[in-house]
Amino acid sequence: MNVLKDSSRTHRYIITDDPYFEGRVVDYAKKISATILPVSELDKVDLESSQSIAKVLFYISRYELEKSHSAFHQYLKMHPSVMCAFLIRAPIDYTGFQALSIEEELFFTNIPDEAPVIFLVKSLINAFTNLQMIVDKFELQKRINVSTNEISKLTRIGISLANEKDFTKLLRDILNSAREISNSDSGSLYLVEKDEKGNPRNLRFKISALDLNSDEFILPINKKSIAGYVAFTGKQLNIPNVYELSGKEEFHFNSDFDKMGNYYSKSMLVVPMKDHHDEVVGVIQLINRKKNFHSKLTVDQLKSDSVLEYDKYSEELVMAVAGQAAVAIQNNNLVQEIETLFEGFVTASVSAIESRDPTTSGHSFRVAQYTVNLAEAVNSIEAGRFKDIVFNPSQIKEIRYASLLHDFGKVGVREKVLVKAKKLEDHELDLIRWRFHFIIKDVEAKLAQKKIEYLKRHGSAGYSQFEQSIQLEYELEKQKMEEMVRVIHQSNEPSILEEGNSNFLEEISKLSYITTEGGQISLLQPREFGFLSIRKGSLDFEERREIESHVEHTFQFLSKIPWTKELKMVPSIAHGHHEKLNGGGYPRGLTAVEIPIQAKMMAIADIFDALTDKDRPYKKAVPLDRAFDILKMEVRDQHIDGDLLDIFIESKVYEKTLHKRLES
C-alpha cells in the first residue's frame, strides 16, 4: 500500500488499476493527500479509525469498470459510510457506464490516458472537493436542525457561488450571503495571499459592505488585528462589543473605518474560510447582527439594543457559508489556473508553429485579433443579415482559440515544403547552372579541337577567317545557353509563369547535348521541368496537398482536446477556415450554408494578413487598397462572404493591429 497524504488529512483514498499512477502524480502528493490502493485491496479502506465518512475516488479503466461494476455496487451498498466518485480512464465521450449497475451520479468525469498529468491532478482535487462539499453538507445537517428557510438559503447560496465565474462578483456574493444568513448590517472580506512557495504571506482587504472609497490594502497575518488573528489561528471570533474589549486580548480593534464611514461597529463575528485541506484562504468579518436583515439602522440605533450578539446558531450558519465560499474561491482559482495553463499552452503551441517558419511570425496572433475584432463588429450590427447574431464572451474566446490554433497542423508538414520559397531549391538550381556551364565549356573544347584540326590540315593559310567563324559559333552557342539559364532562373520564381517562358521551358526539356566523349546530357531533367512548369507559386501538386493537409491535422489535434461546452466548436471553426462559399475549398469542400460564420470571418482575416504581411521570400506585401481589391475579387469568385468583408472594411477592424505591426 502506498500513501500520498499528510498528517492533517486522512480517510481519503484513491482506488486504481493504473500501475503507473503513483509515479505520474508523485510531484503532487501533498495536493492530492490520499492513500492509494490497487483495486484488489479495496477492502483495506479503513472505516473504523475515524468518525468521518471515508472519501473514495475510483480512478479505473473502462474495462475494469465494466468487469467489476457489480462488485463495486455491492461494496458501496454494504458500506454506507463510504462517499465515492468514479473517474474513468476512457475517451471523453465514453458513456458506457450508463448501462451499468452503479448510480450515474457517482460518475465524476472521464479522463483520457493521454491527458496531461496536471489535468488528472486537477480532476482528482476537484473530485475530492466535490466529495468534501457533500460530506460537509451531511455533517452540517447532523449538527444542527436548521429550518426549511435556512436550508433553502444555504442551497441558493451554494448554487449561486458554484455558478459564478466573475471573481469580483463572487467575493461580493460571498459577503452578501454571509450577511443575509446571519442578519448582519455590515461586513468585510479578506483573502490570504501566498508567496512563491505557497506559504501564507499576508491578508488582503477586498470588499466592504459599507462601499468605502478605499483601495485594497494588506494586513500581516498575525495576532495583532482581528482579521489577522483569525487568519493566523484559523479560529473564529465572536465579539459582543468591539468597543468593550478588556485589553488583555492579543488582538485590538481598529476604529478608523468607523470614523471614515460615519459608522459604529458593535457586535462582530469573524470566521475563517477554509478549503478542504483545512487551510485558511480568507476571512469573513461580519458586523452588527440585527433582527431583520432588510432593516436600515441609524448610527444611534447601532449603539443601542437594536444590535444583537451573534449566537451559536448564527456562527454555524456563517461557518457553513464560509465553507461553501472557500470551495467556490478555490474552484474559481482552479479554473483560473487551468485557463492560465491552457492559455500558456496555446501561446507555446502557436510559437512552436511559427518557429518553423520565421517569415510568417505573428500570423496566428494577428489572424486571431482580426477575427475577434470582426466578431465584435458583427455584434454591433443592428440591420441586415447579421442583426440577430450576437457572440457572447465565451464564443469570442472560442473564436480566439480557433484562430490562434488554425495553423497548428503545420507541425505535421515537412519543413522543406513549409518554407519553400521557390520552385527548385538552391542546390537544385546550382546543379542546372553547373550543367550548362559544363556544356559551354564542352562546346569551347569542341571548337578548340576544330581549330587544331584546321591547322593540321591547312596550316596558317586562311586561319584568321576560320577562327573568327569558330568564335562566332561559340558566342552564339554561349548566348543561347545563357538565355536558357535566364529563363530557367526566371521560371523558378513563385510568380505566375509567362506563356512564352512555359513554351521555351518545354523546348529546353526536349533538348539534349552530346559531349566530346560521346555522352548524352538532357538540358533539363523531367523532375526539374515539372517543378519549373508550375503555373503559380512554388509548390507542385503533391506539395500543395501536403500543405493543405495542415487543416486536417489541425482538426485531428484540436478534436483530441477535451473542450468545455463553451469552447466545443473550436475544432470545427478552425477546420473550415480554408473552405470557400462555392464549395471549391478544402479539406471538405463545404458550401456557404455548411461553413460556420466564425470560419467565414477567419477566412477573411487569414487572407488579409497573408496579403498585407511583411515581405516574404516568395511574395511582396501589397498596399491596403490592393489587398481590399483582391479580397473583393475573392467575393466575386464566391470564395468569401461579401457582407462580412464589408463589415471588415467599414469597421476598420484591422486598423489597430495593422498599425501596431507597421510601427514595430
mmCIF file of C-alpha atoms in Angstrom, residues 9-13 50-57 80-85 126-144 276 320 323-324 327:
data_model
loop_
_atom_site.group_PDB
_atom_site.id
_atom_site.type_symbol
_atom_site.label_atom_id
_atom_site.label_comp_id
_atom_site.label_asym_id
_atom_site.label_seq_id
_atom_site.Cartn_x
_atom_site.Cartn_y
_atom_site.Cartn_z
ATOM 1 C CA ARG A 9 -5.792 14.708 6.273
ATOM 2 C CA THR A 10 -6.745 11.078 6.493
ATOM 3 C CA HIS A 11 -9.622 8.903 5.402
ATOM 4 C CA ARG A 12 -9.203 9.795 1.711
ATOM 5 C CA TYR A 13 -8.479 7.010 -0.759
ATOM 6 C CA SER A 50 -12.291 7.873 12.028
ATOM 7 C CA GLN A 51 -15.807 9.064 12.617
ATOM 8 C CA SER A 52 -15.620 10.883 9.294
ATOM 9 C CA ILE A 53 -17.131 9.471 6.161
ATOM 10 C CA ALA A 54 -14.468 7.795 4.026
ATOM 11 C CA LYS A 55 -13.943 9.667 0.764
ATOM 12 C CA VAL A 56 -13.011 7.237 -2.008
ATOM 13 C CA LEU A 57 -12.187 8.013 -5.633
ATOM 14 C CA PRO A 80 -22.899 3.440 3.567
ATOM 15 C CA SER A 81 -20.129 5.389 5.299
ATOM 16 C CA VAL A 82 -18.162 5.457 2.035
ATOM 17 C CA MET A 83 -18.639 8.563 -0.098
ATOM 18 C CA CYS A 84 -17.266 7.875 -3.560
ATOM 19 C CA ALA A 85 -16.923 9.130 -7.113
ATOM 20 C CA ASN A 126 -11.961 18.735 -7.846
ATOM 21 C CA ALA A 127 -13.489 15.305 -7.237
ATOM 22 C CA PHE A 128 -12.280 15.273 -3.619
ATOM 23 C CA THR A 129 -13.530 18.841 -3.278
ATOM 24 C CA ASN A 130 -16.898 17.750 -4.579
ATOM 25 C CA LEU A 131 -16.995 14.837 -2.123
ATOM 26 C CA GLN A 132 -15.934 17.152 0.678
ATOM 27 C CA MET A 133 -18.786 19.507 -0.163
ATOM 28 C CA ILE A 134 -21.224 16.601 0.022
ATOM 29 C CA VAL A 135 -19.718 15.384 3.302
ATOM 30 C CA ASP A 136 -19.813 18.888 4.738
ATOM 31 C CA LYS A 137 -23.477 19.117 3.853
ATOM 32 C CA PHE A 138 -24.268 15.831 5.603
ATOM 33 C CA GLU A 139 -22.275 16.746 8.696
ATOM 34 C CA LEU A 140 -23.899 20.148 8.835
ATOM 35 C CA GLN A 141 -27.344 18.587 8.674
ATOM 36 C CA LYS A 142 -26.415 16.248 11.545
ATOM 37 C CA ARG A 143 -25.025 19.030 13.737
ATOM 38 C CA ILE A 144 -27.866 21.478 13.518
ATOM 39 C CA HIS A 276 -10.673 21.004 2.043
ATOM 40 C CA ALA A 320 -21.444 26.743 6.529
ATOM 41 C CA GLY A 323 -17.063 26.511 3.838
ATOM 42 C CA GLN A 324 -19.005 26.874 0.596
ATOM 43 C CA VAL A 327 -14.703 25.848 -2.060
#
